[in-house]
XYZ file of C-alpha atoms in Angstrom:
725
model
C 40.138 127.414 -37.835
C 37.388 128.130 -40.611
C 34.348 127.881 -39.322
C 33.535 125.674 -42.407
C 33.382 122.182 -42.892
C 36.520 121.245 -45.263
C 37.911 118.675 -42.809
C 41.285 121.334 -42.119
C 41.914 118.992 -39.313
C 40.334 115.244 -38.468
C 38.863 114.749 -34.315
C 42.223 113.232 -33.024
C 44.405 115.665 -34.498
C 42.233 119.223 -32.828
C 42.116 116.965 -29.066
C 46.054 117.070 -29.603
C 46.043 121.384 -29.783
C 43.258 120.490 -25.665
C 45.740 121.455 -22.765
C 44.291 119.903 -19.915
C 43.367 122.177 -17.619
C 42.311 120.652 -14.907
C 40.885 116.300 -14.108
C 39.274 115.588 -11.148
C 37.947 112.806 -10.122
C 34.239 111.571 -8.853
C 32.717 108.886 -6.428
C 29.437 106.959 -8.379
C 25.960 107.447 -7.466
C 23.209 105.612 -8.419
C 19.534 106.931 -8.380
C 17.169 106.625 -5.859
C 14.041 107.742 -6.312
C 14.181 110.110 -9.461
C 17.067 111.599 -7.331
C 21.191 112.048 -7.041
C 20.865 114.620 -3.949
C 23.756 115.822 -5.172
C 24.999 118.195 -7.868
C 28.070 119.114 -9.931
C 29.659 123.383 -9.660
C 32.282 123.890 -11.983
C 34.341 127.399 -11.690
C 36.070 127.937 -14.808
C 37.864 131.287 -13.427
C 39.862 128.785 -10.743
C 39.050 125.879 -13.047
C 37.639 124.255 -9.512
C 35.572 121.431 -9.264
C 33.088 119.580 -6.723
C 30.766 118.027 -5.577
C 27.472 120.003 -3.396
C 25.340 117.617 -1.743
C 21.557 118.982 -2.354
C 19.891 118.708 0.603
C 16.987 117.552 2.330
C 15.455 121.577 2.393
C 16.515 122.181 -0.772
C 14.036 118.851 -2.387
C 11.164 119.473 -0.430
C 11.194 123.545 -1.348
C 12.016 123.094 -4.985
C 11.737 119.774 -6.059
C 14.301 119.831 -9.100
C 14.913 121.466 -12.771
C 13.336 125.324 -12.422
C 13.688 125.164 -8.926
C 16.735 124.110 -8.484
C 18.078 126.165 -10.956
C 16.449 129.636 -9.227
C 18.134 128.365 -5.767
C 21.270 128.388 -6.729
C 21.347 131.084 -9.160
C 18.870 133.140 -6.247
C 21.939 132.206 -3.806
C 25.047 133.161 -6.322
C 23.771 136.518 -7.611
C 23.208 140.342 -5.592
C 21.545 143.186 -7.312
C 24.871 144.249 -8.480
C 25.512 141.256 -11.058
C 24.313 141.701 -15.029
C 24.634 138.357 -17.114
C 28.187 139.500 -18.200
C 29.685 138.819 -14.436
C 31.979 136.150 -13.594
C 29.426 135.846 -10.073
C 26.788 134.590 -12.680
C 26.005 130.981 -13.184
C 24.564 128.790 -15.654
C 22.287 125.701 -14.065
C 21.317 122.864 -15.674
C 19.399 120.542 -13.710
C 16.207 117.852 -14.269
C 13.559 116.681 -11.768
C 13.011 113.842 -10.269
C 10.775 112.635 -13.798
C 13.276 113.375 -15.784
C 14.955 110.239 -17.479
C 12.256 107.608 -17.576
C 11.952 105.985 -20.638
C 8.449 104.965 -20.387
C 6.877 108.482 -20.147
C 6.464 110.299 -23.150
C 7.998 114.035 -22.832
C 10.688 113.245 -20.126
C 13.861 113.885 -21.247
C 13.716 117.398 -20.691
C 16.577 120.200 -19.457
C 15.922 123.284 -17.844
C 18.377 126.122 -18.487
C 18.975 129.424 -15.731
C 20.885 132.262 -15.903
C 20.611 136.220 -15.982
C 19.593 137.064 -19.070
C 22.007 139.457 -20.937
C 17.630 141.078 -22.672
C 16.185 140.902 -19.197
C 19.127 141.272 -16.725
C 16.218 139.055 -15.069
C 16.708 135.282 -14.589
C 15.673 133.481 -16.988
C 14.626 129.885 -17.718
C 14.553 128.209 -20.676
C 13.562 124.463 -21.152
C 15.474 122.320 -24.037
C 15.323 118.414 -25.043
C 17.329 116.158 -26.669
C 19.959 113.474 -24.449
C 22.133 115.778 -22.272
C 20.239 115.525 -19.373
C 19.048 112.830 -18.541
C 22.964 111.247 -19.309
C 24.184 113.974 -17.303
C 21.824 112.218 -14.381
C 22.466 109.370 -14.851
C 26.314 110.299 -14.162
C 24.675 110.787 -10.470
C 23.405 114.287 -10.518
C 20.931 116.600 -10.163
C 22.387 119.714 -11.260
C 25.572 121.906 -12.949
C 26.431 124.923 -11.838
C 28.677 126.603 -13.721
C 30.247 130.038 -12.278
C 33.260 131.808 -13.450
C 35.168 132.686 -16.681
C 38.162 131.364 -18.570
C 40.850 133.281 -20.241
C 40.356 130.865 -23.348
C 37.637 128.314 -25.183
C 37.417 125.321 -22.644
C 35.460 122.333 -22.906
C 34.156 120.736 -20.178
C 33.747 117.144 -20.575
C 31.366 114.528 -17.822
C 32.652 111.268 -17.918
C 30.005 109.649 -16.302
C 31.312 106.113 -17.528
C 34.891 106.760 -15.669
C 33.336 109.108 -13.223
C 36.204 112.292 -14.432
C 35.536 116.060 -14.758
C 37.951 117.473 -16.946
C 38.065 121.236 -18.077
C 40.195 121.122 -21.464
C 41.249 124.513 -23.540
C 40.260 123.995 -26.638
C 41.631 126.542 -29.549
C 40.899 124.935 -32.734
C 37.450 123.639 -33.133
C 35.039 125.502 -35.051
C 32.399 126.950 -32.623
C 29.322 126.721 -35.057
C 26.603 123.907 -33.735
C 26.421 122.298 -36.563
C 29.881 121.278 -36.631
C 30.995 121.123 -33.281
C 28.530 118.862 -31.735
C 29.740 116.017 -34.796
C 33.541 116.679 -33.978
C 33.193 116.561 -30.311
C 30.570 113.318 -30.348
C 33.048 111.629 -32.605
C 35.980 113.219 -30.080
C 34.521 111.767 -27.317
C 33.301 108.992 -28.545
C 34.858 105.877 -28.443
C 33.225 103.785 -31.471
C 30.545 104.825 -33.727
C 27.963 102.815 -31.323
C 29.186 104.620 -28.356
C 27.991 108.130 -30.470
C 23.970 107.830 -28.938
C 25.772 107.968 -25.089
C 27.643 111.589 -25.945
C 25.403 115.181 -25.580
C 26.968 117.990 -26.280
C 26.096 121.490 -25.461
C 27.085 124.599 -27.534
C 26.521 127.877 -28.968
C 28.209 129.745 -32.159
C 29.713 132.922 -33.852
C 25.842 134.121 -33.293
C 25.875 134.238 -29.575
C 29.565 135.765 -29.533
C 28.279 139.064 -30.572
C 24.587 139.434 -29.937
C 21.939 138.969 -26.580
C 20.092 136.612 -28.406
C 21.999 133.454 -27.983
C 21.160 130.396 -27.245
C 22.162 126.812 -26.204
C 21.777 123.243 -28.755
C 21.912 120.699 -27.170
C 22.806 117.516 -29.515
C 21.796 114.244 -29.380
C 22.921 110.902 -31.582
C 20.242 109.592 -34.038
C 21.270 106.627 -34.828
C 19.060 106.181 -37.743
C 20.591 108.665 -40.006
C 24.190 108.863 -38.028
C 24.168 112.418 -37.541
C 23.346 114.969 -34.489
C 20.382 116.649 -33.862
C 20.089 119.481 -32.284
C 17.770 120.860 -29.578
C 17.711 124.194 -27.804
C 17.325 126.445 -24.613
C 16.040 129.290 -27.213
C 14.690 132.020 -24.524
C 16.955 134.951 -23.088
C 20.361 135.149 -24.398
C 21.786 132.111 -22.155
C 23.999 131.309 -25.505
C 25.387 134.762 -25.051
C 26.203 134.448 -21.569
C 27.801 130.523 -22.584
C 29.967 132.107 -24.776
C 31.044 135.315 -22.840
C 32.064 132.584 -20.109
C 34.672 131.425 -22.916
C 32.532 127.675 -23.053
C 33.204 126.235 -26.307
C 31.388 123.008 -25.420
C 30.025 120.993 -22.375
C 30.084 117.199 -23.094
C 28.727 114.093 -21.349
C 29.456 110.789 -21.924
C 26.958 107.596 -19.873
C 26.354 104.904 -21.510
C 24.235 101.587 -20.021
C 21.430 103.669 -20.226
C 18.415 101.575 -19.090
C 14.099 101.559 -18.363
C 14.906 101.712 -14.692
C 17.969 104.222 -14.156
C 15.457 106.040 -11.837
C 15.589 103.381 -9.144
C 11.539 104.547 -9.007
C 9.158 103.483 -6.275
C 6.562 102.158 -8.425
C 7.845 100.504 -11.966
C 4.602 98.938 -13.213
C 2.682 101.764 -12.692
C 5.324 103.454 -14.790
C 4.698 101.205 -17.448
C 1.304 100.750 -17.505
C 0.768 104.968 -17.610
C 2.950 104.631 -20.349
C 1.661 102.116 -22.070
C -1.548 103.677 -21.828
C 0.215 106.646 -23.587
C 1.662 105.456 -26.590
C -1.794 103.909 -26.759
C -3.344 107.036 -27.038
C -0.744 108.679 -29.057
C -1.089 106.031 -31.867
C -5.032 105.817 -32.166
C -5.164 109.556 -31.637
C -2.612 111.446 -32.923
C -3.485 110.762 -37.071
C -6.889 112.449 -35.878
C -5.359 115.393 -33.713
C -2.266 117.378 -34.107
C -0.732 114.981 -36.151
C 2.625 115.462 -34.624
C 4.660 112.987 -35.741
C 4.045 113.772 -39.792
C 3.385 117.931 -39.448
C 5.425 118.530 -36.033
C 4.746 121.881 -34.699
C 3.899 122.670 -38.082
C -0.106 122.417 -38.395
C 0.219 125.954 -35.963
C 1.303 127.866 -38.839
C -2.458 126.610 -40.614
C -4.175 126.883 -36.961
C -3.203 130.680 -36.162
C -3.515 131.535 -39.250
C -7.691 130.664 -39.702
C -7.642 132.385 -36.798
C -6.173 135.670 -36.856
C -3.721 134.941 -34.554
C -0.123 134.780 -36.919
C 1.589 137.589 -36.858
C 2.830 139.541 -40.074
C 4.615 142.335 -39.930
C 5.088 142.946 -37.052
C 2.554 141.966 -35.322
C 0.376 144.435 -37.197
C -1.808 141.385 -38.663
C -3.406 137.709 -38.132
C -3.508 136.509 -41.557
C -1.855 135.818 -44.937
C -3.370 135.343 -47.817
C 0.605 133.342 -48.358
C 0.183 132.232 -45.228
C -0.165 128.208 -46.102
C 2.903 128.052 -48.013
C 4.520 128.002 -44.636
C 2.571 125.517 -43.134
C 2.048 121.521 -42.280
C 1.283 120.441 -46.171
C 4.444 122.277 -47.543
C 7.132 120.483 -45.018
C 5.344 117.092 -45.128
C 6.359 117.185 -48.603
C 10.089 117.641 -47.080
C 10.972 116.381 -43.553
C 12.221 113.083 -42.930
C 10.050 110.981 -42.327
C 9.780 107.449 -41.684
C 12.101 107.032 -38.717
C 12.235 107.611 -35.064
C 12.122 110.985 -34.685
C 11.347 111.402 -30.887
C 14.316 113.860 -28.780
C 14.570 110.663 -25.610
C 14.020 107.396 -25.853
C 10.730 106.598 -25.822
C 8.726 109.249 -26.540
C 6.360 108.364 -29.946
C 5.284 111.567 -30.012
C 8.031 111.555 -32.344
C 7.622 116.143 -33.211
C 11.668 116.522 -34.111
C 11.049 115.978 -37.653
C 14.770 116.817 -40.077
C 15.691 117.701 -43.331
C 18.417 115.081 -45.564
C 20.811 116.858 -47.542
C 19.101 120.695 -47.337
C 21.254 123.301 -50.138
C 22.351 126.380 -48.431
C 22.170 129.575 -50.411
C 23.994 132.276 -48.158
C 26.909 132.378 -45.765
C 29.495 130.500 -45.158
C 27.986 126.982 -45.789
C 26.891 128.288 -49.117
C 26.238 125.742 -52.061
C 27.183 122.871 -49.165
C 23.806 120.011 -47.988
C 23.474 119.872 -44.624
C 21.331 117.558 -42.526
C 19.240 119.936 -40.261
C 16.260 120.057 -38.018
C 12.812 121.068 -39.324
C 11.607 124.226 -38.174
C 9.265 124.812 -35.143
C 6.342 127.082 -35.498
C 7.743 130.076 -33.618
C 10.448 130.183 -36.298
C 8.049 129.628 -38.942
C 6.245 132.803 -37.476
C 9.027 134.844 -36.579
C 11.116 134.724 -39.747
C 8.592 133.818 -41.832
C 4.862 135.412 -41.376
C 6.371 138.255 -39.354
C 9.011 139.811 -41.307
C 6.500 139.384 -44.324
C 8.507 136.437 -46.035
C 6.471 133.005 -47.460
C 8.810 130.736 -48.450
C 9.081 127.418 -46.646
C 13.010 126.838 -48.262
C 13.706 130.427 -47.123
C 12.927 130.013 -43.885
C 14.433 126.615 -43.242
C 17.803 128.291 -43.896
C 17.165 131.109 -41.707
C 16.115 128.066 -38.981
C 19.686 126.392 -40.408
C 21.835 129.375 -39.591
C 20.220 130.752 -36.353
C 20.938 126.790 -34.842
C 24.614 127.102 -36.313
C 25.286 130.301 -35.196
C 23.429 130.098 -31.436
C 20.725 132.511 -32.619
C 17.556 132.875 -30.946
C 15.068 132.194 -33.125
C 12.125 133.685 -31.970
C 13.966 137.315 -30.989
C 15.481 137.119 -34.274
C 12.551 137.085 -35.906
C 10.582 139.581 -34.263
C 13.631 142.075 -33.859
C 13.795 141.814 -37.625
C 10.219 142.776 -37.775
C 10.298 146.036 -35.880
C 12.742 146.519 -38.027
C 11.927 146.345 -40.853
C 8.756 148.143 -40.287
C 10.890 151.067 -38.868
C 13.265 150.721 -42.489
C 9.510 151.326 -44.087
C 8.428 153.944 -42.099
C 11.605 156.162 -42.780
C 12.814 155.287 -38.687
C 15.654 154.155 -39.946
C 17.213 153.960 -43.462
C 19.654 152.882 -45.725
C 22.641 155.120 -44.654
C 21.781 153.430 -40.968
C 21.662 149.499 -41.870
C 24.876 150.064 -43.690
C 23.034 149.457 -47.765
C 21.132 146.723 -46.192
C 17.353 147.302 -47.755
C 15.161 145.875 -44.747
C 11.831 146.229 -46.450
C 8.508 142.923 -45.518
C 9.624 140.453 -47.673
C 13.145 140.670 -48.552
C 14.880 137.428 -47.626
C 18.378 138.156 -48.798
C 18.778 140.910 -46.723
C 17.727 139.179 -43.214
C 19.997 136.227 -43.915
C 23.175 139.501 -44.313
C 21.658 140.826 -41.516
C 22.145 137.425 -39.855
C 25.882 137.035 -41.628
C 26.469 140.122 -39.876
C 25.202 139.092 -36.302
C 27.887 135.742 -36.714
C 30.710 137.887 -37.869
C 30.271 140.399 -35.376
C 30.346 143.232 -37.816
C 28.032 146.650 -39.316
C 24.571 147.081 -38.555
C 23.801 143.067 -37.760
C 25.875 144.302 -33.828
C 23.167 146.455 -33.533
C 19.913 144.739 -34.464
C 21.580 141.928 -32.201
C 21.746 144.256 -29.152
C 17.155 143.423 -29.008
C 14.563 145.196 -29.425
C 14.335 146.887 -26.581
C 17.900 148.569 -26.845
C 17.616 149.425 -30.613
C 14.305 151.207 -29.084
C 16.260 153.582 -27.088
C 19.090 154.049 -29.588
C 17.115 155.117 -32.299
C 15.556 157.631 -30.034
C 18.533 158.901 -29.264
C 20.455 158.715 -31.938
C 18.215 158.463 -35.252
C 15.486 161.400 -33.614
C 12.634 158.363 -33.790
C 9.301 159.246 -32.008
C 9.633 157.332 -28.464
C 6.013 156.514 -27.893
C 5.640 155.232 -30.889
C 8.030 152.944 -31.293
C 7.167 151.268 -27.014
C 4.055 151.037 -28.883
C 5.253 149.074 -31.990
C 8.554 147.442 -30.420
C 6.855 144.016 -29.069
C 9.473 143.129 -26.214
C 8.540 143.446 -22.492
C 11.360 143.398 -19.342
C 13.762 143.057 -23.027
C 12.520 139.884 -24.337
C 10.962 139.699 -27.219
C 7.566 138.665 -27.768
C 7.094 134.829 -29.260
C 4.678 134.386 -32.238
C 1.023 134.830 -31.226
C -1.247 137.852 -32.277
C -3.288 138.984 -28.477
C -4.872 141.603 -29.619
C -8.180 140.103 -29.235
C -7.357 137.934 -26.416
C -7.423 139.751 -22.693
C -6.387 137.088 -20.435
C -3.279 136.490 -23.200
C -2.277 139.852 -23.241
C -2.386 139.681 -19.128
C -0.695 136.074 -19.560
C 2.885 137.850 -21.894
C 2.492 140.999 -20.177
C 3.065 139.361 -15.941
C 5.395 136.382 -16.946
C 7.900 137.031 -15.028
C 10.912 136.267 -17.855
C 9.066 138.195 -20.069
C 7.026 137.693 -23.421
C 7.170 133.931 -24.115
C 4.259 131.626 -23.991
C 5.351 128.680 -22.037
C 4.082 130.551 -19.221
C 0.530 130.501 -19.712
C -1.242 130.428 -23.913
C -5.425 131.484 -23.609
C -6.093 132.439 -26.552
C -8.061 129.668 -27.971
C -9.566 129.709 -24.584
C -10.333 133.170 -23.517
C -10.566 134.487 -27.610
C -12.153 131.407 -29.794
C -14.262 129.555 -27.210
C -15.099 131.973 -24.370
C -14.577 129.856 -21.537
C -13.467 132.522 -19.418
C -15.617 135.450 -20.127
C -15.881 137.636 -16.959
C -12.085 138.610 -14.967
C -12.496 136.720 -12.272
C -12.768 133.456 -14.639
C -9.516 134.832 -16.769
C -7.521 135.488 -13.295
C -8.526 132.073 -11.851
C -6.237 130.952 -15.849
C -3.430 133.453 -15.029
C -2.888 132.005 -11.553
C -3.585 127.979 -12.632
C -1.762 127.864 -15.725
C 1.026 129.107 -15.228
C 1.698 126.900 -11.813
C 0.951 123.679 -13.836
C 3.081 124.626 -16.299
C 5.817 125.813 -14.237
C 6.004 122.063 -12.955
C 6.610 120.192 -16.184
C 9.829 122.389 -15.688
C 10.527 121.647 -12.079
C 9.793 117.713 -13.206
C 11.851 117.033 -16.542
C 9.249 116.412 -18.710
C 8.243 118.586 -21.959
C 4.129 120.103 -22.474
C 3.422 118.790 -25.327
C 2.326 114.936 -24.397
C -0.245 116.880 -22.344
C -2.382 118.749 -24.695
C -0.994 118.153 -27.924
C -2.766 114.634 -27.864
C -5.777 113.820 -25.817
C -7.927 111.358 -25.038
C -10.554 110.786 -26.998
C -13.597 112.102 -24.804
C -11.429 114.733 -23.434
C -14.003 117.256 -24.503
C -16.727 115.803 -22.417
C -14.558 116.551 -19.158
C -15.793 119.017 -17.257
C -12.434 121.396 -17.997
C -11.208 119.426 -21.476
C -8.428 122.447 -21.688
C -6.014 120.874 -18.225
C -6.731 117.404 -19.722
C -8.061 115.955 -16.833
C -6.888 112.142 -17.657
C -3.529 113.140 -18.271
C -2.680 115.064 -14.682
C -3.966 112.493 -13.173
C -1.811 110.869 -14.756
C 1.339 113.061 -13.854
C 0.149 112.750 -10.114
C 0.333 109.087 -10.421
C 3.858 109.514 -12.285
C 4.852 111.521 -9.845
C 4.266 108.867 -6.792
C 5.362 106.087 -9.059
C 8.992 107.821 -9.323
C 9.421 109.371 -6.195
C 6.784 107.050 -3.742
C 5.416 110.632 -2.044
C 1.953 111.084 -1.826
C 0.628 113.491 -4.428
C -2.993 115.259 -4.816
C -3.445 118.384 -8.088
C -3.160 120.326 -5.250
C 0.667 120.276 -4.108
C 1.949 119.622 -7.667
C 0.269 123.454 -8.249
C 1.897 124.327 -4.523
C 5.448 122.718 -5.604
C 5.101 125.173 -8.312
C 3.949 128.166 -6.552
C 6.403 127.999 -4.340
C 8.695 127.550 -7.664
C 7.150 130.732 -9.226
C 7.241 133.052 -6.553
C 10.626 132.421 -5.476
C 11.268 134.183 -9.148
C 8.649 136.786 -8.779
C 11.222 137.955 -5.936
C 14.170 136.996 -7.222
C 12.917 140.223 -10.470
C 12.317 142.076 -7.406
C 15.773 141.700 -6.288
C 17.346 142.213 -9.701
C 15.564 145.754 -10.232
C 12.555 145.217 -12.275
C 8.784 143.132 -11.023
C 6.791 145.894 -10.007
C 3.651 146.381 -11.769
C 4.839 149.375 -14.147
C 6.864 145.812 -15.907
C 3.938 144.937 -16.730
C 2.692 146.295 -19.257
C 2.955 145.191 -22.864
C 3.862 147.631 -26.144
C 0.222 148.336 -27.119
C 0.123 146.638 -30.516
C -0.425 143.612 -28.091
C -3.359 145.302 -26.689
C -4.860 147.171 -30.337
C -4.530 148.659 -32.933
C -1.337 151.239 -32.958
C -2.041 152.699 -36.856
C -4.522 153.741 -39.238
C -3.579 150.038 -41.194
C -4.222 148.206 -39.096
C -7.425 149.805 -37.729
C -8.859 149.780 -41.587
C -7.967 146.338 -41.618
C -10.323 145.312 -39.781
C -12.638 148.382 -39.607
C -15.364 146.166 -39.290
C -14.618 144.611 -36.100
C -13.083 147.437 -34.433
C -16.118 149.701 -35.322
C -18.799 146.951 -34.203
C -16.163 146.941 -30.394
C -16.659 150.536 -29.589
C -20.255 150.136 -30.656
C -21.076 147.011 -29.167
C -18.212 147.447 -25.823
C -17.393 151.092 -25.610
C -20.782 152.281 -25.850
C -19.652 154.587 -29.025
C -21.171 155.839 -31.867
C -17.841 155.280 -35.234
C -20.041 156.980 -37.477
C -18.104 160.709 -38.898
C -15.107 159.748 -36.317
C -11.834 159.873 -38.487
C -9.466 157.044 -38.277
C -6.867 158.423 -35.496
C -10.409 158.659 -33.651
C -11.736 155.390 -32.662
C -8.096 154.444 -32.246
C -7.523 156.638 -29.370
C -11.692 155.470 -28.035
C -10.860 151.920 -28.667
C -7.122 152.275 -26.621
C -8.685 153.524 -23.913
C -11.360 151.162 -23.524
C -9.137 148.176 -24.213
C -6.043 150.100 -21.462
C -8.820 150.454 -19.139
C -9.494 146.344 -19.568
C -5.939 145.710 -18.883
C -5.580 147.503 -15.553
C -8.520 145.899 -13.686
C -7.719 142.447 -15.406
C -3.808 142.549 -13.231
C -6.038 143.958 -10.291
C -7.884 140.722 -10.721
C -4.755 139.113 -11.119
C -2.567 140.018 -8.789
C -5.545 139.411 -5.634
C -4.925 135.943 -6.691
C -1.589 135.594 -6.449
C -1.601 136.836 -3.001
C -0.059 139.728 -4.064
C 0.069 144.085 -3.596
C -1.756 145.818 -6.329
C 1.932 146.555 -7.178
C 2.552 143.561 -8.504
C 4.439 142.035 -4.963
C 3.867 138.664 -2.914
C 2.621 139.098 0.287
C 4.753 138.204 3.227
C 1.827 135.425 4.320
C 1.884 134.076 0.624
C 5.668 134.108 1.464
C 4.840 131.915 4.734
C 1.910 130.239 3.236
C 4.831 128.286 1.004
C 7.426 128.195 3.635
C 10.356 130.373 1.655
C 9.673 133.272 3.806
C 13.400 133.029 4.256
C 14.817 136.303 5.442
C 16.895 137.446 2.423
C 13.618 136.309 1.101
C 11.317 138.293 3.289
C 14.107 141.331 2.951
C 14.020 141.866 -1.153
C 9.951 142.323 -0.655
C 9.470 144.607 2.643
C 12.308 146.747 0.460
C 9.056 147.382 -1.919
C 6.187 147.362 0.296
């Protein structure tokens, strides 16, 4: 069946084509104080399904969400495991707070696997209804291992307590069609559609290493499925490599007390307080309910932080075309836009009747999610494209094809710079004129990825592998490509220019999974507000914020209600960047759900266990030492004459005042070299101080003492560390 919305078969007719491979039942189990204390394991090679208890030790040490995912994956794989090995797992897990309906931002799931881009454990967060619905079926985690022979659907029926694996040969895999089809197929009625969530990945995930997972939820007001993405690290590529067409969960009867918390009254009071804060302050702060994250385009452009033309520049006069005012006119506002019940921050905006101009859906009017900041900056400004409709179409196709907009935007920008500098040409690209600003060529590249054809296959391998190919096959300058290729550990950079923020350079560089901002985002603290001026200040921030943000990932929480909406008097606190009132809320929330005694110190300790296990996991898989923590120089400073001269006044001043070099009479190349030595020396010093603060050696290895302190000095963990000490 062609992946076109042509109505060739009804959902009922498609279901008749399915072949049941397995069906089993499970005992119903309610949640107690945030936990089900069991996981669901599925092996697609053998069609084995089993329910596994989760031990008290597992719960005590790894808490939930990303913590459970990392531990399950650690136990499942060995140092020779690669992303397409049968033993690689995809784990989807929630934490104890996840699924509550009283506190905004509690619908997050966390997905863990070995990444096709990095060969390292990667984690990615995602909103929507799948995580909570699956949890209320009576499970804290879903483990999927093995490979199916043909495309399969895993159906988890929480209403009838059964799991079905069935071959599904006919359905289109592209997510905007498949999510609608399967929601209709597995629902008993239109009213029942709200109880269905579908996990899928499209044609692009099949032919690239940058695949995403789409998690659907049914918008009852628009009568359409919306999609949220687990976007980083190629998780969707693993999904399709395992021949999973979709995972479908069904659970009805969602109520506000299903987490069976210890103190529901406190949870309600905390939620009411934050709802009021959102109501009173959102219009004065980020206006998330109107603009979502599009407002960040304007903010980043104003501060020279918006990536333009492969991170060469931080501003562009046309950038406001991609900003909040354009999308306020395009978004379908006025209806609830939260991605889980009770989230009044409501940032998940959509567009109705958006007409597609390219590809297999050309001429169709589609319902599509509005682009987030990372997409606008990645496939937009970073590629020299400033048309909001063009970027929206790129966003639509990335979603339905199952392609990560961040990796796609960053690799596109790399290809475009290589094309403009003559490193590659039309013969190599198969006729694509990949200049900055050429949206038609960008879209054709994406369609090639989905078809598994042409230069799209090359580009879909990611920046890391393209650099190697361009050097070995086309004689490109290795050092120059390493300077401009915006990837680390194999993962493409997210969309912030970090040249003037040493702390953010360190944040990108030392992040376990690669250069993604969800671990820490320190640019404003460091560059704009100068709140962390010393190396020790930066190291403290690079200790605290990765752990605080990790905590969201083990609890099942979205970070937006933490600092995208703030108390009106937050600026008067001693540490406004931490939003201390909200930190206190989270401590109280955890205690109210679990009944456990808790503190801000234990919050960090919970995260530190998971964070350090993931670090040792990177060592286990062959990366993780200091040498992997160096960003491409473009993330640190100007690489080319054009970059330097675009900000010559700034850089000349730095040479004179910071480096102690008089730039008068120097060539631009000489200035670049002098500035580079200064910046690289500072980065080396930062690494030393950061590693020491984290309890690691200067070679970025957690010490055995640190593992003992955290209580994760298991023999197999210590064995890995000792190999490198």
